[in-house]
Amino acid sequence: MNFVKKLDSAPSLYFLPENKEPDFFSEDLKNYIFKERAFEGKAKESLVYIGPKTDNIILVGLGKEEDLEADTYVQAGYRAYKLAQENKLEGLNLSVEAFGDIHPAKALQDTVEGLYQGAYHFDSYLKEKKERRLKEVHIHSELEDQEALIQEVSHLMEAVYAARDFVNAPANDLYPESFAQRVLDLFKDLDVDIRVYDEKEVKDMGMEALLAVGKGSDRPVRFLVAKYLPLGEDQEAITLVGKGMTYDSGGYALKPARSMDTMKSDMAGAATAVASLYALAKNQVQENVVAIFAAAENMVSGGAVRNGDIIGSMKGSTIEVNNTDAEGRLILADALYYAASQVNSKAIIDMATLTGAAIAALGYDITAALTNDQELLDGLLATSRATGEGMWQLPITPGIREKTKSKVADLDNSSRTYRVAGTIYAAAFLEHFVEGKPWIHLDIAGPAYKDSPSGYLPYGATGVPVKTLYHYIKKQK
């Protein structure tokens, strides 16, 4: 999609709140729209008045001006793209005016985001590709820095697209080694230092938990560290850690078939980490950021880890594996300890499709957030409200921390007797490996992948919460 100067022959599209009649519309046009067609500007309402002998306009309703929400303009931009597609338009002149308490820059950027949200299709494996008809868009606003604002959100949506493409790729094409290579390809033109550790190097670092999870697969594990350090290596970094389970069968705690077919998406945390870093580097945000992920397949074989096994970890803590389907916390244990001990991290944020309990508690649209640093999380929660990517805090209680201790090892990855509060239990387990560093755990099991479209989020991978992480880290500079 190209953003260009005004297109003479293309229709003009306007966003209007309820009962708002533009002064620049003629009286005849107002009568046609608001009286004959009874357009009211309600949310999701639209009017198409294009073609010969028309005023060549499209209207999209925003709803009541006092009720405009964080992502109202994203929804409107998404609707604009869909209307352009439905009416086979190759170009569009889009006028963006901020209403209510929405800042003009946010209205502009959210509109651009909405266009990109509407344009996304994962069709890499389709013989017949869906045509993207809308190719050129002119956006009019009163902002002098419009071009820079558009470029910023365009780069951010490139990152969201990348995260979605990673997650949507099937596990026979995207496995630990190929995932790492695709990340290298993504960053080839950016000033980001990437190191990929192979299985021998992972073993040399003592990442026994990662190795234990991956040993049931023919695909060897990988560990990836990407460094974007515009402030210099001597300055602290925010470290993003992702769960990179490229396929999760459950291991010997085998998942039922209906729960297994989407397990290619179990590396969404890793995709989020590297995509967020990509957006920050592409937009040259002046903040040191490191992205890390441990990648493995959780499979069944004669060499696979079993329920009841006791394994080691990079930290040296031993772990009783009471559930091989609680494998994500095992590979994160080594990744988090690396972030805490080998990276100059001022804060650590991990993302993982970790527990079904998060979905049971919060549904498919909300990320569960847990922390050992309330101030750190308060900032991230505020940013999530501004981006429309919902998050909700859950506590980590002393009682549940105590329950992560095993009778025969230092830790238990899944309690035999404590069958509730699974999201909190997992976070309490992970907290053991962050060495007291300020840390946030984001369980994205619900919003990372959709079985059907939801609003402007597509079927399949969503890219949530790349936007929130980008804007949160940008505000730290």
Short mmCIF file of C-alpha atoms in Angstrom, two decimals:
data_model
loop_
_atom_site.label_atom_id
_atom_site.label_comp_id
_atom_site.label_asym_id
_atom_site.label_seq_id
_atom_site.Cartn_x
_atom_site.Cartn_y
_atom_site.Cartn_z
CA MET A 1 0.00 0.00 0.00
CA ASN A 2 1.46 3.35 -1.07
CA PHE A 3 0.66 6.68 0.57
CA VAL A 4 0.60 9.32 -2.15
CA LYS A 5 -0.55 12.84 -3.03
CA LYS A 6 -4.19 13.50 -3.74
CA LEU A 7 -5.74 11.21 -6.34
CA ASP A 8 -7.96 13.22 -8.67
CA SER A 9 -10.31 10.45 -9.74
CA ALA A 10 -10.51 8.48 -6.48
CA PRO A 11 -13.44 8.71 -4.04
CA SER A 12 -13.09 10.71 -0.83
CA LEU A 13 -13.72 8.97 2.48
CA TYR A 14 -14.64 10.73 5.72
CA PHE A 15 -15.04 9.55 9.31
CA LEU A 16 -17.97 11.13 11.12
CA PRO A 17 -19.26 10.81 14.68
CA GLU A 18 -22.98 10.66 15.34
CA ASN A 19 -25.06 13.62 14.15
CA LYS A 20 -22.09 15.50 12.70
CA GLU A 21 -22.79 17.30 9.40
CA PRO A 22 -19.63 18.63 7.74
CA ASP A 23 -19.72 22.33 6.91
CA PHE A 24 -18.04 21.75 3.55
CA PHE A 25 -20.82 19.47 2.28
CA SER A 26 -23.38 21.20 0.07
CA GLU A 27 -26.96 21.46 1.30
CA ASP A 28 -28.09 19.04 -1.42
CA LEU A 29 -25.49 16.51 -0.32
CA LYS A 30 -26.45 16.94 3.34
CA ASN A 31 -30.10 16.38 2.49
CA TYR A 32 -29.26 13.23 0.53
CA ILE A 33 -26.99 11.76 3.20
CA PHE A 34 -28.66 12.71 6.43
CA LYS A 35 -32.31 12.85 5.37
CA GLU A 36 -32.85 10.61 2.36
CA ARG A 37 -30.29 7.97 3.36
CA ALA A 38 -30.64 8.64 7.08
CA PHE A 39 -26.92 8.27 7.79
CA GLU A 40 -26.39 8.92 11.51
CA GLY A 41 -22.68 8.22 12.01
CA LYS A 42 -23.21 5.27 14.33
CA ALA A 43 -20.29 2.95 15.02
CA LYS A 44 -19.73 0.53 12.13
CA GLU A 45 -22.29 2.39 9.98
CA SER A 46 -21.19 3.32 6.47
CA LEU A 47 -22.52 4.95 3.34
CA VAL A 48 -21.12 4.52 -0.16
CA TYR A 49 -22.07 7.19 -2.70
CA ILE A 50 -19.69 6.67 -5.60
CA GLY A 51 -19.86 6.38 -9.35
CA PRO A 52 -21.13 8.56 -12.22
CA LYS A 53 -23.42 11.46 -11.24
CA THR A 54 -22.54 11.16 -7.54
CA ASP A 55 -20.36 13.18 -5.19
CA ASN A 56 -17.95 10.24 -5.09
CA ILE A 57 -17.79 9.95 -1.31
CA ILE A 58 -17.76 7.22 1.33
CA LEU A 59 -18.71 7.82 4.95
CA VAL A 60 -17.77 5.69 7.96
CA GLY A 61 -19.47 6.24 11.32
CA LEU A 62 -17.46 6.58 14.53
CA GLY A 63 -20.30 6.46 17.06
CA LYS A 64 -20.97 8.98 19.79
CA GLU A 65 -18.18 11.53 20.08
CA GLU A 66 -18.04 11.21 23.87
CA ASP A 67 -17.71 7.42 23.62
CA LEU A 68 -14.72 7.19 21.27
CA GLU A 69 -12.36 4.43 22.44
CA ALA A 70 -8.64 3.71 22.15
CA ASP A 71 -8.96 1.83 18.88
CA THR A 72 -12.01 3.55 17.33
CA TYR A 73 -9.92 4.95 14.48
CA VAL A 74 -8.26 1.58 13.92
CA GLN A 75 -11.71 0.08 13.47
CA ALA A 76 -12.64 2.94 11.13
CA GLY A 77 -9.48 2.52 9.03
CA TYR A 78 -10.10 -1.21 8.86
CA ARG A 79 -13.66 -0.54 7.66
CA ALA A 80 -12.36 1.95 5.10
CA TYR A 81 -10.08 -0.68 3.61
CA LYS A 82 -12.84 -3.28 3.47
CA LEU A 83 -15.23 -0.83 1.75
CA ALA A 84 -12.53 0.01 -0.79
CA GLN A 85 -12.04 -3.70 -1.48
CA GLU A 86 -15.77 -4.38 -1.76
CA ASN A 87 -16.16 -1.55 -4.25
CA LYS A 88 -13.06 -2.55 -6.24
CA LEU A 89 -11.24 0.74 -5.62
CA GLU A 90 -7.55 1.02 -6.41
CA GLY A 91 -7.20 4.48 -4.88
CA LEU A 92 -8.76 6.42 -2.03
CA ASN A 93 -8.58 9.96 -0.64
CA LEU A 94 -9.03 9.69 3.09
CA SER A 95 -9.67 12.72 5.29
CA VAL A 96 -8.78 12.25 8.98
CA GLU A 97 -10.17 14.64 11.59
CA ALA A 98 -9.78 14.01 15.31
CA PHE A 99 -12.96 14.08 17.37
CA GLY A 100 -13.62 13.90 21.09
CA ASP A 101 -10.53 13.47 23.25
CA ILE A 102 -8.55 11.68 20.53
CA HIS A 103 -5.24 13.41 19.72
CA PRO A 104 -4.87 14.26 15.99
CA ALA A 105 -1.62 12.26 15.71
CA LYS A 106 -3.27 9.21 17.27
CA ALA A 107 -6.27 9.55 14.95
CA LEU A 108 -3.95 9.64 11.94
CA GLN A 109 -1.73 6.75 13.02
CA ASP A 110 -4.65 4.59 14.11
CA THR A 111 -6.33 5.16 10.75
CA VAL A 112 -3.19 4.04 8.93
CA GLU A 113 -2.96 1.03 11.20
CA GLY A 114 -6.58 0.16 10.40
CA LEU A 115 -5.81 0.19 6.68
CA TYR A 116 -2.95 -2.23 7.26
CA GLN A 117 -5.12 -4.40 9.51
CA GLY A 118 -7.63 -4.68 6.68
CA ALA A 119 -4.97 -5.48 4.10
CA TYR A 120 -3.35 -8.42 5.92
CA HIS A 121 -3.82 -11.87 4.38
CA PHE A 122 -1.78 -14.99 5.04
CA ASP A 123 -1.82 -16.62 1.63
CA SER A 124 1.71 -18.00 1.29
CA TYR A 125 0.40 -21.54 0.81
CA LEU A 126 -2.54 -20.70 -1.48
CA LYS A 127 -2.24 -21.33 -5.19
CA GLU A 128 -4.69 -18.53 -5.95
CA LYS A 129 -3.87 -15.34 -4.05
CA LYS A 130 -6.56 -12.89 -2.99
CA GLU A 131 -6.16 -9.65 -4.92
CA ARG A 132 -5.40 -6.57 -2.84
CA ARG A 133 -7.14 -3.95 -4.95
CA LEU A 134 -6.45 -0.83 -2.88
CA LYS A 135 -2.94 0.20 -3.84
CA GLU A 136 -2.77 3.97 -3.32
CA VAL A 137 -4.11 6.10 -0.47
CA HIS A 138 -3.94 9.82 0.04
CA ILE A 139 -4.45 10.90 3.63
CA HIS A 140 -5.32 14.46 4.49
CA SER A 141 -4.84 15.82 8.00
CA GLU A 142 -3.75 19.10 9.55
CA LEU A 143 -0.50 17.65 10.92
CA GLU A 144 2.82 19.01 9.64
CA ASP A 145 4.66 15.78 10.52
CA GLN A 146 2.09 13.58 8.79
CA GLU A 147 4.65 11.81 6.60
CA ALA A 148 6.84 10.82 9.56
CA LEU A 149 3.81 9.62 11.54
CA ILE A 150 2.65 7.48 8.62
CA GLN A 151 6.13 6.02 8.16
CA GLU A 152 6.37 5.11 11.84
CA VAL A 153 3.12 3.18 11.91
CA SER A 154 3.91 1.57 8.55
CA HIS A 155 7.12 0.15 10.05
CA LEU A 156 5.23 -0.96 13.15
CA MET A 157 2.69 -2.80 11.03
CA GLU A 158 5.51 -4.43 9.06
CA ALA A 159 6.55 -5.87 12.42
CA VAL A 160 3.01 -7.02 13.23
CA TYR A 161 2.81 -8.66 9.81
CA ALA A 162 6.15 -10.40 10.45
CA ALA A 163 4.93 -11.75 13.79
CA ARG A 164 1.75 -13.04 12.17
CA ASP A 165 3.62 -14.66 9.30
CA PHE A 166 5.97 -16.43 11.72
CA VAL A 167 3.11 -17.77 13.82
CA ASN A 168 0.91 -18.75 10.87
CA ALA A 169 3.67 -20.75 9.21
CA PRO A 170 3.15 -24.53 9.63
CA ALA A 171 5.55 -26.45 11.83
CA ASN A 172 6.89 -28.50 8.93
CA ASP A 173 8.27 -25.23 7.49
CA LEU A 174 9.00 -23.31 10.68
CA TYR A 175 11.01 -25.29 13.22
CA PRO A 176 13.84 -24.13 15.50
CA GLU A 177 16.56 -23.94 12.86
CA SER A 178 14.40 -22.41 10.10
CA PHE A 179 12.80 -19.99 12.56
CA ALA A 180 16.21 -18.65 13.52
CA GLN A 181 17.15 -18.31 9.84
CA ARG A 182 13.96 -16.39 9.07
CA VAL A 183 14.78 -13.98 11.88
CA LEU A 184 18.26 -13.46 10.42
CA ASP A 185 16.66 -12.74 7.03
CA LEU A 186 14.20 -10.27 8.57
CA PHE A 187 16.98 -8.20 10.16
CA LYS A 188 19.52 -8.40 7.34
CA ASP A 189 19.32 -4.66 6.53
CA LEU A 190 19.11 -3.37 10.10
CA ASP A 191 21.81 -2.51 12.64
CA VAL A 192 20.97 -5.41 14.94
CA ASP A 193 23.50 -7.96 16.12
CA ILE A 194 22.05 -11.49 16.10
CA ARG A 195 23.68 -14.62 17.48
CA VAL A 196 22.11 -18.05 16.96
CA TYR A 197 23.37 -20.80 19.29
CA ASP A 198 23.18 -24.37 18.03
CA GLU A 199 22.54 -27.46 20.12
CA LYS A 200 26.19 -27.97 21.11
CA GLU A 201 26.54 -24.35 22.19
CA VAL A 202 23.28 -24.57 24.13
CA LYS A 203 24.69 -27.62 25.91
CA ASP A 204 27.94 -25.83 26.64
CA MET A 205 25.96 -22.99 28.27
CA GLY A 206 24.25 -25.51 30.57
CA MET A 207 20.72 -24.98 29.24
CA GLU A 208 19.58 -28.40 30.40
CA ALA A 209 15.88 -27.49 30.61
CA LEU A 210 15.78 -26.36 26.97
CA LEU A 211 17.67 -29.48 25.88
CA ALA A 212 15.35 -31.77 27.86
CA VAL A 213 12.25 -30.38 26.15
CA GLY A 214 13.78 -30.64 22.68
CA LYS A 215 15.35 -34.08 22.90
CA GLY A 216 12.17 -35.89 21.84
CA SER A 217 12.35 -34.24 18.40
CA ASP A 218 14.55 -34.86 15.39
CA ARG A 219 14.74 -31.08 15.04
CA PRO A 220 17.58 -29.71 17.24
CA VAL A 221 16.96 -26.77 19.56
CA ARG A 222 18.14 -23.23 18.92
CA PHE A 223 18.75 -20.24 21.16
CA LEU A 224 18.69 -16.76 19.63
CA VAL A 225 19.89 -13.42 20.99
CA ALA A 226 19.26 -10.21 19.02
CA LYS A 227 20.81 -6.97 20.28
CA TYR A 228 19.73 -3.47 19.27
CA LEU A 229 21.97 -1.11 21.25
CA PRO A 230 21.80 2.45 19.89
CA LEU A 231 22.88 3.83 23.29
CA GLY A 232 26.02 1.67 23.38
CA GLU A 233 26.91 -1.67 24.92
CA ASP A 234 27.74 -0.13 28.29
CA GLN A 235 24.13 1.00 28.84
CA GLU A 236 21.38 -1.21 30.28
CA ALA A 237 18.76 -2.77 28.02
CA ILE A 238 15.14 -3.80 28.20
CA THR A 239 15.19 -7.51 27.44
CA LEU A 240 12.27 -9.21 25.68
CA VAL A 241 12.13 -12.98 26.16
CA GLY A 242 9.85 -15.20 24.07
CA LYS A 243 8.71 -18.79 24.26
CA GLY A 244 9.70 -20.39 20.95
CA MET A 245 7.90 -23.72 21.00
CA THR A 246 7.58 -24.24 17.25
CA TYR A 247 5.33 -27.25 17.83
CA ASP A 248 3.85 -28.66 21.01
CA SER A 249 2.35 -32.13 20.94
CA GLY A 250 2.28 -32.18 24.73
CA GLY A 251 5.02 -34.81 24.80
CA TYR A 252 4.07 -37.90 26.81
CA ALA A 253 1.27 -35.81 28.34
CA LEU A 254 -0.15 -35.92 24.82
CA LYS A 255 -2.70 -33.30 23.86
CA PRO A 256 -6.04 -34.38 22.36
CA ALA A 257 -6.17 -33.98 18.58
CA ARG A 258 -8.51 -30.97 18.70
CA SER A 259 -6.04 -29.13 20.92
CA MET A 260 -3.02 -29.97 18.81
CA ASP A 261 -3.80 -28.66 15.34
CA THR A 262 -3.01 -25.02 16.22
CA MET A 263 0.13 -25.78 18.20
CA LYS A 264 2.26 -24.30 15.45
CA SER A 265 1.27 -21.06 17.21
CA ASP A 266 3.06 -21.99 20.44
CA MET A 267 6.02 -19.84 19.41
CA ALA A 268 3.96 -16.62 19.35
CA GLY A 269 5.91 -15.26 22.32
CA ALA A 270 9.18 -15.56 20.42
CA ALA A 271 7.60 -14.00 17.32
CA THR A 272 6.37 -11.11 19.48
CA ALA A 273 9.81 -10.52 20.96
CA VAL A 274 11.67 -10.32 17.65
CA ALA A 275 8.88 -8.39 15.88
CA SER A 276 8.84 -5.77 18.63
CA LEU A 277 12.60 -5.41 18.30
CA TYR A 278 12.21 -5.08 14.53
CA ALA A 279 9.75 -2.19 14.90
CA LEU A 280 12.03 -0.40 17.37
CA ALA A 281 15.10 -0.81 15.17
CA LYS A 282 13.26 0.09 11.97
CA ASN A 283 12.03 3.32 13.56
CA GLN A 284 15.43 3.96 15.17
CA VAL A 285 13.99 4.31 18.67
CA GLN A 286 16.80 5.39 20.99
CA GLU A 287 16.53 2.68 23.62
CA ASN A 288 18.70 -0.39 24.14
CA VAL A 289 16.65 -3.53 23.59
CA VAL A 290 17.60 -7.20 23.47
CA ALA A 291 15.29 -9.93 22.17
CA ILE A 292 15.85 -13.54 23.22
CA PHE A 293 14.10 -16.78 22.48
CA ALA A 294 14.61 -20.46 23.13
CA ALA A 295 13.21 -22.62 20.33
CA ALA A 296 12.30 -26.31 20.48
CA GLU A 297 9.73 -28.89 19.42
CA ASN A 298 7.93 -30.87 22.13
CA MET A 299 7.54 -34.32 20.59
CA VAL A 300 7.25 -37.98 21.60
CA SER A 301 10.06 -40.49 21.04
CA GLY A 302 12.15 -43.01 22.91
CA GLY A 303 14.43 -40.19 24.02
CA ALA A 304 11.74 -37.70 25.05
CA VAL A 305 11.50 -36.36 28.58
CA ARG A 306 8.92 -38.23 30.67
CA ASN A 307 6.50 -37.32 33.41
CA GLY A 308 8.41 -37.82 36.65
CA ASP A 309 11.87 -37.08 35.22
CA ILE A 310 14.16 -34.68 37.08
CA ILE A 311 16.15 -32.30 34.89
CA GLY A 312 18.65 -29.49 35.37
CA SER A 313 18.71 -25.88 34.21
CA MET A 314 21.19 -23.17 33.30
CA LYS A 315 20.76 -21.70 36.79
CA GLY A 316 21.62 -25.03 38.37
CA SER A 317 18.19 -25.53 39.92
CA THR A 318 16.71 -28.99 39.45
CA ILE A 319 13.17 -29.41 38.17
CA GLU A 320 10.75 -32.31 38.60
CA VAL A 321 8.78 -32.66 35.37
CA ASN A 322 5.34 -33.76 36.47
CA ASN A 323 3.75 -32.68 33.19
CA THR A 324 5.57 -32.74 29.86
CA ASP A 325 2.83 -30.47 28.48
CA ALA A 326 4.02 -27.74 30.86
CA GLU A 327 7.13 -27.45 28.72
CA GLY A 328 7.03 -23.76 27.86
CA ARG A 329 8.03 -22.73 31.36
CA LEU A 330 11.02 -25.08 31.11
CA ILE A 331 12.52 -23.46 28.02
CA LEU A 332 11.66 -20.02 29.40
CA ALA A 333 13.50 -20.88 32.61
CA ASP A 334 16.81 -21.06 30.77
CA ALA A 335 16.01 -18.06 28.57
CA LEU A 336 15.02 -15.90 31.54
CA TYR A 337 18.10 -16.87 33.51
CA TYR A 338 20.25 -15.97 30.50
CA ALA A 339 18.49 -12.58 30.30
CA ALA A 340 19.08 -11.98 34.01
CA SER A 341 22.67 -13.21 34.24
CA GLN A 342 24.24 -12.71 30.78
CA VAL A 343 22.54 -9.52 29.58
CA ASN A 344 22.80 -6.09 31.22
CA SER A 345 19.03 -6.03 31.71
CA LYS A 346 17.35 -3.17 33.53
CA ALA A 347 13.99 -4.88 33.00
CA ILE A 348 12.84 -8.20 31.56
CA ILE A 349 9.51 -8.80 29.83
CA ASP A 350 8.62 -12.30 28.72
CA MET A 351 5.77 -13.31 26.40
CA ALA A 352 4.39 -16.82 26.11
CA THR A 353 1.34 -18.77 25.04
CA LEU A 354 1.72 -20.51 28.35
CA THR A 355 -1.49 -21.66 30.04
CA GLY A 356 -5.05 -22.61 29.21
CA ALA A 357 -5.81 -21.21 32.66
CA ALA A 358 -5.23 -17.69 31.30
CA ILE A 359 -7.97 -18.30 28.73
CA ALA A 360 -10.26 -19.76 31.37
CA ALA A 361 -9.77 -16.68 33.54
CA LEU A 362 -9.71 -13.88 30.95
CA GLY A 363 -10.99 -15.23 27.64
CA TYR A 364 -9.46 -14.86 24.21
CA ASP A 365 -8.99 -11.07 24.08
CA ILE A 366 -7.07 -10.29 27.27
CA THR A 367 -3.42 -10.92 28.14
CA ALA A 368 -2.67 -12.02 31.69
CA ALA A 369 0.08 -9.89 33.22
CA LEU A 370 2.09 -10.75 36.34
CA THR A 371 5.10 -9.02 37.85
CA ASN A 372 7.59 -8.56 40.66
CA ASP A 373 7.69 -4.79 40.02
CA GLN A 374 4.38 -2.94 40.21
CA GLU A 375 5.66 0.36 38.83
CA LEU A 376 7.04 -1.40 35.77
CA LEU A 377 3.75 -3.14 35.09
CA ASP A 378 1.64 -0.04 35.71
CA GLY A 379 3.37 1.65 32.78
CA LEU A 380 2.79 -1.30 30.49
CA LEU A 381 -0.88 -1.58 31.47
CA ALA A 382 -1.40 2.11 30.71
CA THR A 383 0.15 1.65 27.29
CA SER A 384 -2.02 -1.39 26.58
CA ARG A 385 -5.13 0.67 27.26
CA ALA A 386 -3.96 3.24 24.70
CA THR A 387 -3.28 0.61 22.03
CA GLY A 388 -6.49 -1.34 22.58
CA GLU A 389 -4.56 -4.52 23.43
CA GLY A 390 -6.23 -5.53 26.68
CA MET A 391 -4.20 -6.72 29.66
CA TRP A 392 -5.25 -7.68 33.17
CA GLN A 393 -3.01 -8.15 36.18
CA LEU A 394 -3.02 -11.33 38.22
CA PRO A 395 -1.09 -11.61 41.51
CA ILE A 396 1.83 -13.86 42.39
CA THR A 397 1.14 -14.91 45.97
CA PRO A 398 3.58 -16.27 48.57
CA GLY A 399 1.41 -19.35 48.98
CA ILE A 400 1.64 -20.28 45.32
CA ARG A 401 5.38 -19.59 45.27
CA GLU A 402 5.68 -22.16 48.02
CA LYS A 403 3.69 -24.70 46.01
CA THR A 404 6.22 -24.63 43.15
CA LYS A 405 8.73 -26.43 45.40
CA SER A 406 9.12 -30.15 44.81
CA LYS A 407 9.75 -32.80 47.45
CA VAL A 408 12.46 -34.44 45.33
CA ALA A 409 13.89 -31.46 43.36
CA ASP A 410 14.22 -27.72 43.75
CA LEU A 411 11.11 -26.99 41.67
CA ASP A 412 8.06 -28.74 40.28
CA ASN A 413 6.96 -27.66 36.81
CA SER A 414 3.35 -28.69 37.54
CA SER A 415 1.92 -29.61 40.92
CA ARG A 416 0.31 -33.02 41.34
CA THR A 417 -2.05 -31.71 44.00
CA TYR A 418 -2.58 -28.00 43.25
CA ARG A 419 -4.84 -27.95 40.19
CA VAL A 420 -6.05 -24.33 40.20
CA ALA A 421 -4.54 -20.89 39.44
CA GLY A 422 -2.40 -22.39 36.69
CA THR A 423 -1.36 -19.02 35.25
CA ILE A 424 -0.16 -17.78 38.63
CA TYR A 425 1.64 -21.06 39.35
CA ALA A 426 3.51 -20.81 36.02
CA ALA A 427 4.53 -17.20 36.73
CA ALA A 428 5.72 -18.13 40.23
CA PHE A 429 7.85 -20.87 38.65
CA LEU A 430 9.36 -18.43 36.14
CA GLU A 431 10.05 -15.80 38.78
CA HIS A 432 12.61 -18.17 40.29
CA PHE A 433 14.87 -17.58 37.24
CA VAL A 434 14.86 -13.77 36.90
CA GLU A 435 17.32 -13.25 39.76
CA GLY A 436 15.34 -10.40 41.29
CA LYS A 437 15.49 -8.25 38.14
CA PRO A 438 12.39 -6.11 37.43
CA TRP A 439 10.23 -8.46 35.41
CA ILE A 440 6.84 -8.80 33.73
CA HIS A 441 5.33 -12.07 32.53
CA LEU A 442 2.71 -11.83 29.77
CA ASP A 443 0.61 -14.93 29.17
CA ILE A 444 -0.75 -14.36 25.66
CA ALA A 445 -2.42 -17.76 25.27
CA GLY A 446 -5.79 -16.12 24.59
CA PRO A 447 -5.15 -13.19 22.23
CA ALA A 448 -2.16 -14.52 20.24
CA TYR A 449 -4.19 -16.72 17.89
CA LYS A 450 -7.83 -16.57 16.73
CA ASP A 451 -9.97 -19.46 15.49
CA SER A 452 -12.12 -16.85 13.71
CA PRO A 453 -11.71 -13.13 12.90
CA SER A 454 -12.43 -10.74 15.76
CA GLY A 455 -12.92 -7.07 14.91
CA TYR A 456 -9.90 -6.01 12.89
CA LEU A 457 -7.85 -9.00 14.07
CA PRO A 458 -7.68 -11.77 11.47
CA TYR A 459 -8.16 -15.50 11.65
CA GLY A 460 -4.95 -17.08 12.90
CA ALA A 461 -2.08 -15.08 14.34
CA THR A 462 -2.84 -11.58 15.64
CA GLY A 463 0.55 -10.07 16.45
CA VAL A 464 -0.68 -9.10 19.93
CA PRO A 465 1.02 -7.45 21.88
CA VAL A 466 3.67 -6.06 19.50
CA LYS A 467 2.01 -2.62 19.42
CA THR A 468 1.96 -2.33 23.20
CA LEU A 469 5.59 -3.36 23.64
CA TYR A 470 6.72 -0.96 20.91
CA HIS A 471 4.91 2.06 22.33
CA TYR A 472 5.87 1.22 25.91
CA ILE A 473 9.57 0.95 25.10
CA LYS A 474 9.44 4.05 22.89
CA LYS A 475 8.16 6.05 25.87
CA GLN A 476 11.21 5.05 27.94
CA LYS A 477 13.65 6.98 25.76
#
